[in-house]
Each structure stands twice: as structure tokens, then as C-alpha cells.
Coordinates of C-alpha atoms and ligand atoms in Angstrom, one line a residue:
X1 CA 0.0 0.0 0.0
X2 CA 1.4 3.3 -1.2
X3 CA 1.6 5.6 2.3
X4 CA 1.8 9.5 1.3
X5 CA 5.7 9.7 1.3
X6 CA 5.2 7.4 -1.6
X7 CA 2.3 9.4 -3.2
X8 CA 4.5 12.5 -2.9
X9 CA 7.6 11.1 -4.1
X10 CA 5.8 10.1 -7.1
X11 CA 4.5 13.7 -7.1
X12 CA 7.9 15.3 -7.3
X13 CA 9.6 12.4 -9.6
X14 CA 6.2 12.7 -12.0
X15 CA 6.0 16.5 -11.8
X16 CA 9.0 17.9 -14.7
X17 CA 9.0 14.7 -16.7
X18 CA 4.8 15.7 -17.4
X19 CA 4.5 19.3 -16.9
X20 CA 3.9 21.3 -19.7
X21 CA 2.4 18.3 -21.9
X22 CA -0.5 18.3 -23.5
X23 CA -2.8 15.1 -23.6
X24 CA -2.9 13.6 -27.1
X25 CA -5.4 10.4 -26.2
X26 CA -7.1 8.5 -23.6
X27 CA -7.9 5.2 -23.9
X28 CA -9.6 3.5 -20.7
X29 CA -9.2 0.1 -20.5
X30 CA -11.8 -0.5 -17.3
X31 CA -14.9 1.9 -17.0
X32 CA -15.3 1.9 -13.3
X33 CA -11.7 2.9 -12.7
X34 CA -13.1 6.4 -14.4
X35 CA -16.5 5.9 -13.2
X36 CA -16.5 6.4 -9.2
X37 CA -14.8 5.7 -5.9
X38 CA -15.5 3.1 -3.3
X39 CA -16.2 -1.0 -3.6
X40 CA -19.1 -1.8 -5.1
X41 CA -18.8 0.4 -8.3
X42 CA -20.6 1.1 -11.5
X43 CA -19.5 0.5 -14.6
X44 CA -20.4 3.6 -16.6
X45 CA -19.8 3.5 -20.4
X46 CA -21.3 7.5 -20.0
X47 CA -17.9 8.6 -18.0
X48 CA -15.3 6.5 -19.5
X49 CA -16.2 8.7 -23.0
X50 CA -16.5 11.7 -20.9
X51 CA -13.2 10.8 -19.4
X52 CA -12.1 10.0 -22.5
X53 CA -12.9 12.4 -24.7
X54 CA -13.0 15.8 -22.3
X55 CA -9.2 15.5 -21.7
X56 CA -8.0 15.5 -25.3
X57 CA -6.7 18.2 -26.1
X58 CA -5.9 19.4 -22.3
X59 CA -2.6 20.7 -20.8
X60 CA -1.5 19.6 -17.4
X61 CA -0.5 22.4 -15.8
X62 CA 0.4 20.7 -12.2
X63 CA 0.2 17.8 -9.7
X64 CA -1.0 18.7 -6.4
X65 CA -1.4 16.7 -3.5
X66 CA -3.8 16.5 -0.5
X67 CA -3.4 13.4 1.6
X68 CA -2.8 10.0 -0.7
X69 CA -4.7 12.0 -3.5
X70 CA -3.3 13.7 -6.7
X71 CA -4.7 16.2 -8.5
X72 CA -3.9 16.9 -11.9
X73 CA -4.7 20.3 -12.9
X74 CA -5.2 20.5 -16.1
X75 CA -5.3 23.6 -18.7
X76 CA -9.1 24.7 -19.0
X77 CA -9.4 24.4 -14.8
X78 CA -10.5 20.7 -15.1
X79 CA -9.2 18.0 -13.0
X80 CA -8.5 14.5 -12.6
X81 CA -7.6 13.0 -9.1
X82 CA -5.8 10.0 -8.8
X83 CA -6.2 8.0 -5.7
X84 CA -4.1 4.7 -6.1
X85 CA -5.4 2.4 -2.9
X86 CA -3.8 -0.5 -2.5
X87 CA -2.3 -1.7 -5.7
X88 CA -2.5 1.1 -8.2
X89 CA 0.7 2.2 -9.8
X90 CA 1.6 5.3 -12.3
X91 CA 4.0 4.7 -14.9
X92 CA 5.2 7.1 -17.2
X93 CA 7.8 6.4 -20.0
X94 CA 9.3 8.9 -22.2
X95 CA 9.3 8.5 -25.5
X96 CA 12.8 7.0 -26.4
X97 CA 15.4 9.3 -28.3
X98 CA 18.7 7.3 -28.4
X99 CA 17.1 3.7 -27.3
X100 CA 17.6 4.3 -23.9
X101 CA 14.2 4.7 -22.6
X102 CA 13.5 6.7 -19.4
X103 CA 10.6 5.5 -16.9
X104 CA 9.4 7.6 -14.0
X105 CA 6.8 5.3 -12.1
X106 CA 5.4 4.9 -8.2
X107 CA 2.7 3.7 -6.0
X108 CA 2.3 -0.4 -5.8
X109 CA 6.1 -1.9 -6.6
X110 CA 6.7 -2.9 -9.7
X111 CA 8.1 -6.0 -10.9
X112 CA 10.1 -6.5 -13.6
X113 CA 7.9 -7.8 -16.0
X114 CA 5.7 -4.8 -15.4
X115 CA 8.6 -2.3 -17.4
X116 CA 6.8 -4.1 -20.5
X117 CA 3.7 -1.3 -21.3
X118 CA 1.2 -1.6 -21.2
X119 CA 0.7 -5.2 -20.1
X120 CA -2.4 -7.5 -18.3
X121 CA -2.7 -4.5 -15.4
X122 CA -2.9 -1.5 -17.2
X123 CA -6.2 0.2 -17.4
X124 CA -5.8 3.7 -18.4
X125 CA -3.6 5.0 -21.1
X126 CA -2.5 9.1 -21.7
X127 CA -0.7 9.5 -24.6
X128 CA 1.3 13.1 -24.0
X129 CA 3.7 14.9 -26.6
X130 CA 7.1 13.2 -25.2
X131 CA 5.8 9.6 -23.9
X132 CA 3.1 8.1 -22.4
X133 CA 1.3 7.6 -18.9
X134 CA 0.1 4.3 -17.8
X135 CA -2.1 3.4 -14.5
X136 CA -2.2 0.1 -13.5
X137 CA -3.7 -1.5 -10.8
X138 CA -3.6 -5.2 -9.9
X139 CA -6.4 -5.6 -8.1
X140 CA -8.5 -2.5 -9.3
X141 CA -9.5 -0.8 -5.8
X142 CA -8.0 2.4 -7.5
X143 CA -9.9 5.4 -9.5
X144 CA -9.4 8.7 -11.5
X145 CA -12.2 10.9 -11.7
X146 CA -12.4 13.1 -14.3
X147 CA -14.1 16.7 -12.6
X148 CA -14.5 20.0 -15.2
X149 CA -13.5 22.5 -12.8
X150 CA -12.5 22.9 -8.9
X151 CA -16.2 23.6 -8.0
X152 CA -17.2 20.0 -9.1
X153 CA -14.3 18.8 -7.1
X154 CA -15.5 20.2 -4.0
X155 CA -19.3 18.9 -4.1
X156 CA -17.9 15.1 -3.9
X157 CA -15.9 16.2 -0.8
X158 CA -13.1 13.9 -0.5
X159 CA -11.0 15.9 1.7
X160 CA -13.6 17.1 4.4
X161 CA -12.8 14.5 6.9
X162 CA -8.9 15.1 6.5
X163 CA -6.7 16.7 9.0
X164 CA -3.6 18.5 9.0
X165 CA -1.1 18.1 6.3
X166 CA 2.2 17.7 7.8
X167 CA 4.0 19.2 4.6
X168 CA 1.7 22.5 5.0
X169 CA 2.2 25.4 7.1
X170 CA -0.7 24.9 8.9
X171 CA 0.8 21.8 10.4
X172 CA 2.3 23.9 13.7
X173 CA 3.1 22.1 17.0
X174 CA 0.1 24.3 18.5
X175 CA -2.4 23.0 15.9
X176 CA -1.2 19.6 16.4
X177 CA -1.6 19.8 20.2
X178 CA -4.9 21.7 20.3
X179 CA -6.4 18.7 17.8
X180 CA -4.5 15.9 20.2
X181 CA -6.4 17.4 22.9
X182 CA -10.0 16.7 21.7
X183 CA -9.5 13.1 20.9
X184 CA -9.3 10.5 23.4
X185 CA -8.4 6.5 23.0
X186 CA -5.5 4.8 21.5
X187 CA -2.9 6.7 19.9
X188 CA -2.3 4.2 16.9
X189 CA -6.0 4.1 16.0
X190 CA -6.4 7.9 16.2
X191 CA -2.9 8.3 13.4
X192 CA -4.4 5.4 11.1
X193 CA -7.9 7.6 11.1
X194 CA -5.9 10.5 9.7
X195 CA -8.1 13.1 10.8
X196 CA -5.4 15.1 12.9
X197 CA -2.5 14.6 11.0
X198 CA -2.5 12.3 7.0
X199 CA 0.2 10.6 6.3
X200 CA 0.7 8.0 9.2
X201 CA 0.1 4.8 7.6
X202 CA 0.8 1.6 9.1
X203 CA 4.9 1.9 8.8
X204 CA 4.9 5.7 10.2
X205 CA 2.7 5.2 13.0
X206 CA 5.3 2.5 14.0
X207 CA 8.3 4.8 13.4
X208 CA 7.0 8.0 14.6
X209 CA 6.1 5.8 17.9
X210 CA 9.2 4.4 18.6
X211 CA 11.6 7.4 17.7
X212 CA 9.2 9.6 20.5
X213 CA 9.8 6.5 23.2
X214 CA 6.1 6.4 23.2
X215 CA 3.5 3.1 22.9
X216 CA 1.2 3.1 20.0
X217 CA -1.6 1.7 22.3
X218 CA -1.2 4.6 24.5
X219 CA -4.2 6.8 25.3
X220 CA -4.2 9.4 23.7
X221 CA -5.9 11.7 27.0
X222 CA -2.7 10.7 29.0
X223 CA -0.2 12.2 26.7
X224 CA 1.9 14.7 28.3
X225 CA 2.9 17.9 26.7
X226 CA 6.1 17.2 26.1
X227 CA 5.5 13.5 24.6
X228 CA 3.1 15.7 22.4
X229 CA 5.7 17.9 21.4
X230 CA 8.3 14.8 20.8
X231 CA 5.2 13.4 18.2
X232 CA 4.8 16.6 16.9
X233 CA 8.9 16.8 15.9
X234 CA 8.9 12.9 15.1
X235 CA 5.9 13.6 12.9
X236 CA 7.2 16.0 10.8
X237 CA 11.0 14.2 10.7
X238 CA 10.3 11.5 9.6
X239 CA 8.1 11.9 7.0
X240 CA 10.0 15.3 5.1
X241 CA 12.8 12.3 5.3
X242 CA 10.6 9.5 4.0
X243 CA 10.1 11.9 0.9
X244 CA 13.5 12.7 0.8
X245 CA 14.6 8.9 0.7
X246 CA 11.5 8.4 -2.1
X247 CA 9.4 6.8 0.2
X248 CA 9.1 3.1 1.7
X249 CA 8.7 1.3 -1.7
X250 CA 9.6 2.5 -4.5
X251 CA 8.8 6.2 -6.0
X252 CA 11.5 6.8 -8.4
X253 CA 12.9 4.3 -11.1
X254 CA 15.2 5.3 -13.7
X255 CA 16.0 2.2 -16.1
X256 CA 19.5 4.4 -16.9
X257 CA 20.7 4.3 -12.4
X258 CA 18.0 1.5 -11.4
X259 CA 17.5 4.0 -8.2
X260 CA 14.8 2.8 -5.9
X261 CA 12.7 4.0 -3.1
X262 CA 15.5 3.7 0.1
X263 CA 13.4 4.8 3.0
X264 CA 12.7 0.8 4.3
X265 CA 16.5 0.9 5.1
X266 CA 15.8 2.7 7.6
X267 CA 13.3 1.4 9.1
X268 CA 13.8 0.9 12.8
X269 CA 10.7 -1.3 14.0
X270 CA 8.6 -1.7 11.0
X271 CA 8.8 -5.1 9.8
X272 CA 11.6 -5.9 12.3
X273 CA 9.2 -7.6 15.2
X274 CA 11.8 -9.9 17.3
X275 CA 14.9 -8.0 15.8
X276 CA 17.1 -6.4 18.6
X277 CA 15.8 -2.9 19.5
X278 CA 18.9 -0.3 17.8
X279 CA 18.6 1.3 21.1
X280 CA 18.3 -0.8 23.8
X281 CA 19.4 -4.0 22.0
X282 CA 15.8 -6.4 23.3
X283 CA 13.8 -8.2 21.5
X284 CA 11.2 -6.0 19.3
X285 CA 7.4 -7.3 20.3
X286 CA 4.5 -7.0 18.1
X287 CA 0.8 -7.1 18.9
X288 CA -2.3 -6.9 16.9
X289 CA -3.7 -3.1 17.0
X290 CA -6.6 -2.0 14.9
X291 CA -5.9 -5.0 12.3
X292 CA -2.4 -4.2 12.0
X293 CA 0.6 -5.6 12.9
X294 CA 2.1 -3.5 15.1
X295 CA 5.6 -3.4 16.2
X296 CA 7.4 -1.2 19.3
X297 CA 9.9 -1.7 21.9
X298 CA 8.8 -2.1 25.8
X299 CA 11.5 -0.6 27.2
X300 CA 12.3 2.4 25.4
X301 CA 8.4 3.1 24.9
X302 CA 6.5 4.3 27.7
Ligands
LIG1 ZN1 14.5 -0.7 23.1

């Protein structure tokens, strides 16, 4: 599952390959990829044209970002958002000058058979001026929804629920704390609900726990100002170096270096249940919490 240092990596790796071109063709290989969000979806051969058809012709004039979403802005104030859910995955791959063809992809890993485009998993195609844009998505959970202007956008309200971004400037320490304050229960269920802070996903939770030397199945009510503070730092640390490292998984593949995503180097409990703790040298434990496997240190988190 792509966590938000992934969907921003792939935001900044995506961004100067794509800005600037203008969308040739669209050809959508599943309609209910275009066609809504959420499990039980429609099929509707209505948006897949109007998906289609509307952005031919159309210059994508930025990515944004709010949560795991992108948003492609696009030249006559139209916009598609991309959310990529478990197993989607954004390939892009320039059109080849010297035989040496450069691929900027992220989201779900790929494999190597997956550098053949498009192949059994690919469902939308972009043809721009300079290459082409592929989304795949192995088990289809993604979408991109096709919007003709920002107002449209905001009537399906997919960012109401959201809290704080932790790139933004509105992510303070005192923002932080006063939202901290009105929630009560268990720390690691209140990050996975993202409606404080986005962008602590099962991995970060973990990490951002362990580096402030507190328990994810803390409640949250008997936080003291200065563990807050110590989230608050951890928060923001870790995941400005997530996006630095190009996420968990892999954000940034050039065929020419073979560069990956580095950031699960350095993970220090994630994934490493039973491992010596790097700072007191015990055993790691892991529990079950909220579904997830959770892993922290009993000694050095209180
Ligand atoms: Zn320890």
C-alpha cells in the first residue's frame, strides 16, 4: 500500500518529466476505474467517453497533493484525481530518443515484467507529446475521476474529513496539540484515522512511535505535553525524510541508475518484530492493533 511519502515522491519524480504536456489520447481500458470511488462500483460507459474524450486536447498544468490523492490540474481548470489504494501504480515512459528509454513510475512496486507497457494490469492509457502515462492496478481498488472544474471537485468532498497536512504550514506544533487534545483513545487508531494529521500509515505510525519513546496503544488523554511535542517533531522528521529517501517502496525508477525507493532501510521497528531494539538491543514485540501488525519496543516506549 502506497503511504503519502510514496504518493508524494511520485508527485515530485512525476512532476518535470509531465509538466507542460499536452494530452494527445485516452484510452480507458476498465470503466469503473473512471467511473467512481468506493467497492461496489458502476461501470459507466457514459464517463469513461466523458473521461475520454474531455481531456483530449488538455494541458497539465500541475500535480498537487492532499493526503494519498493527486490532483492533476489541467489547462481549461478541469481535474482528474488520482487516488491509487492499494495496488495502483503510475508509470510514465518517455518516449525513447537514443534507445535508452527513461521510466518515472510509483505507487504499488513494480516487478520487472511490469517495465513491458502496457501489459495485463494497465487500465488507463495518456498519450502526451514526449511519452506516455500508464495506470495500473492489480487488483483495481484504484480510480481517476475526471471533474471539469475545482467547483465540481469540492461537491464530492473527498478531503472534508482530512486533518492536518504535515508538509503545509498549517501543520504547527500548537495546531497539532490543540487537535491531540480533543481526541481520546488509543494513539495508533487515532494516526491510522488520519483526521489530525495524514500521512501515518501503518509503517509511520510505527516509526513515529518508537523514535518519540512512546507506545502506540497509548491513550491518547494521557499524553503529556512534552511526549506531544516529541510526536509533533517525530511527525514531521520522519516523514520530510521518507520523501527525501523516495518513500518506503519505491517512487523513483530510472531504467539508466535502477534507483529505488531507500526509506525501508531505515526502518527501525517496521517489519523488524523480534529483531534487537537499535537502542536498547531487546527483543522488538509486536501485537495486533486496529488490524495491523504492530511493532514497538517495551523498554524504550512508555
Ligand atoms: Zn528498546
Amino acid at each position: 500500500v502506497p503511504e503519502l511519502p510514496e504518493v508524494e515522491s511520485l508527485r515530485r519524480s512525476l512532476l518535470p518529466y509531465i509538466d507542460g504536456q499536452t494530452i494527445r489520447s485516452v484510452k480507458v481500458l476498465m470503466a469503473k476505474l473512471v467511473s467512481s470511488k468506493g467497492t461496489k462500483r458502476e461501470s459507466s460507459k457514459a464517463k469513461q467517453v466523458e473521461f475520454e474524450s474531455n481531456l483530449v486536447g488538455e494541458k497539465i498544468i500541475g500535480i498537487e497533493r492532499r493526503a494519498k490523492n493527486l490532483i492533476f490540474r489541467l489547462s481549461s481548470g478541469a481535474v482528474v484525481l488520482v487516488h491509487l489504494k492499494m495496488t495502483g501504480q503510475l508509470v510514465y515512459k518517455q518516449n525513447s530518443e537514443n534507445g535508452e528509454s527513461e521510466i518515472v513510475f510509483g505507487g504499488h512496486p513494480i516487478q520487472d515484467t511490469q517495465t513491458d507497457l502496457p501489459n495485463k494490469h494497465t487500465y488507463v492509457i495518456f498519450n502526451l507529446d514526449k511519452g506516455t502515462l500508464y495506470y495500473n492496478d492489480v487488483r483495481q481498488f484504484g480510480y481517476l475521476l475526471y471533474y471539469k472544474n475545482q467547483l465540481d471537485l469540492d461537491k464530492d468532498d473527498h478531503f472534508s474529513k482530512l486533518g492536518l497536512e504535515p508538509f503545509s504550514p498549517d501543520f504547527t506544533e500548537k495546531n497539532f496539540v490543540s487537535r491531540m487534545k480533543t481526541k481520546k483513545g488509543v494513539l495508533k487508531k487515532l494516526f491510522l484515522d488520519q483526521k489530525v494529521v495524514v500521512g501515518l500509515g501503518n509503517i509511520y505510525c510505527d516509526e513515529v512511535c518508537f523514535a518519540s519513546g512512546v507506545l502506540p496503544t497509548r491513550k491518547v488523554e494521557t499524553l503529556t505535553s512534552k511526549e506531544l511535542s516529541k510526536l509533533y517533531k517525530e511527525i514531521k522528521r520522519i516523514l520530510a525524510f521518507a520523501v527525501d529517501l523516495g518513500g518506503s517502496s519505491i517512487a523513483n525508477y530510472l531504467l539508466a541508475d535502477g534507483s529505488r525507493g531507500n526509506y525501508a532501510r531505515e526502518h527501525k521497528v517496521y517489519n523488524r518484530s523480534g529483531l534487537n531494539c537499535i537502542k536498547c538491543g531487546n527483543p522488538l514485540k509486536s501485537i495486533q492493533l486496529a488490524g495491523r501488525t504492530t511493532v514497538f519496543c517495551d523498554i524504550d516506549q512508555k
